[in-house]
Amino acid sequence: GRSTPGITPLSLCDVECVSSAKYADRPTAIVFELERLPITTILNYWRSPEGTNFQVLTDNNLAFELTYHEASDQWRYRTL
């Protein structure tokens, strides 16, 4: 795909999440640079054609945008 100027592309990542009736209901941790970072706050979430999106804060105050791509069953992230 093409990149949009000023927008960092999403990278693959591992995410732990709570699932209820569907997968990827609420992310609880992200593995970033080989370190597991618990997610303490979900700032925002929304649905898009690609899947479910979250803006989150970790316990060390890093902010991420996470997207669960349903078609490929993969999580992607970008730092905020």
Short mmCIF file of C-alpha atoms in Angstrom, two decimals:
data_model
loop_
_atom_site.label_atom_id
_atom_site.label_comp_id
_atom_site.label_asym_id
_atom_site.label_seq_id
_atom_site.Cartn_x
_atom_site.Cartn_y
_atom_site.Cartn_z
CA GLY A 1 0.00 0.00 0.00
CA ARG A 2 0.89 3.63 -0.28
CA SER A 3 2.01 5.73 2.68
CA THR A 4 0.33 8.97 3.56
CA PRO A 5 2.81 11.80 4.25
CA GLY A 6 3.01 12.54 7.95
CA ILE A 7 1.36 9.25 8.94
CA THR A 8 3.56 6.45 10.25
CA PRO A 9 2.56 3.08 8.77
CA LEU A 10 1.33 0.41 11.16
CA SER A 11 3.78 -2.35 12.15
CA LEU A 12 2.97 -5.92 13.20
CA CYS A 13 2.89 -6.63 16.92
CA ASP A 14 1.70 -9.09 19.55
CA VAL A 15 -1.24 -8.00 21.69
CA GLU A 16 -2.93 -9.74 24.60
CA CYS A 17 -6.63 -9.09 24.81
CA VAL A 18 -9.85 -9.97 26.56
CA SER A 19 -12.42 -11.59 24.30
CA SER A 20 -16.12 -11.99 24.91
CA ALA A 21 -18.57 -12.85 22.14
CA LYS A 22 -15.92 -11.74 19.63
CA TYR A 23 -12.13 -11.69 19.51
CA ALA A 24 -10.23 -8.47 20.26
CA ASP A 25 -12.82 -7.05 22.63
CA ARG A 26 -10.29 -5.16 24.81
CA PRO A 27 -6.47 -5.15 24.57
CA THR A 28 -4.69 -5.72 27.91
CA ALA A 29 -0.98 -5.68 26.91
CA ILE A 30 1.29 -5.08 23.93
CA VAL A 31 4.72 -6.57 23.27
CA PHE A 32 6.85 -3.63 22.14
CA GLU A 33 10.60 -3.91 21.52
CA LEU A 34 10.56 -7.39 23.16
CA GLU A 35 8.98 -6.04 26.36
CA ARG A 36 5.45 -6.80 27.57
CA LEU A 37 3.72 -3.53 28.41
CA PRO A 38 0.41 -3.73 30.31
CA ILE A 39 -2.27 -1.42 28.92
CA THR A 40 -3.74 0.73 31.68
CA THR A 41 -6.10 3.00 29.72
CA ILE A 42 -8.12 2.73 26.53
CA LEU A 43 -8.40 6.32 25.34
CA ASN A 44 -10.60 5.62 22.31
CA TYR A 45 -11.86 2.79 20.15
CA TRP A 46 -13.66 2.57 16.81
CA ARG A 47 -14.50 0.20 13.99
CA SER A 48 -13.12 0.66 10.48
CA PRO A 49 -13.30 -1.42 7.29
CA GLU A 50 -10.00 -3.08 8.35
CA GLY A 51 -11.17 -4.07 11.83
CA THR A 52 -11.16 -2.81 15.40
CA ASN A 53 -8.98 0.16 16.42
CA PHE A 54 -7.84 1.33 19.84
CA GLN A 55 -5.82 4.26 21.19
CA VAL A 56 -4.20 3.08 24.43
CA LEU A 57 -1.77 4.06 27.18
CA THR A 58 0.61 1.58 28.79
CA ASP A 59 1.70 1.52 32.43
CA ASN A 60 4.89 3.44 31.51
CA ASN A 61 2.85 6.16 29.72
CA LEU A 62 3.58 5.15 26.12
CA ALA A 63 0.68 5.79 23.75
CA PHE A 64 -0.18 3.47 20.86
CA GLU A 65 -2.77 3.10 18.16
CA LEU A 66 -3.61 -0.60 17.81
CA THR A 67 -5.58 -2.13 14.95
CA TYR A 68 -6.81 -5.71 14.83
CA HIS A 69 -7.09 -6.64 11.13
CA GLU A 70 -9.82 -9.27 11.08
CA ALA A 71 -9.16 -10.57 7.54
CA SER A 72 -5.49 -11.37 8.25
CA ASP A 73 -5.95 -12.10 12.01
CA GLN A 74 -3.06 -9.74 12.82
CA TRP A 75 -2.50 -6.85 15.21
CA ARG A 76 -0.68 -3.74 14.02
CA TYR A 77 0.49 -0.69 15.93
CA ARG A 78 1.96 2.75 15.66
CA THR A 79 3.26 4.93 18.47
CA LEU A 80 1.44 8.19 19.17
#
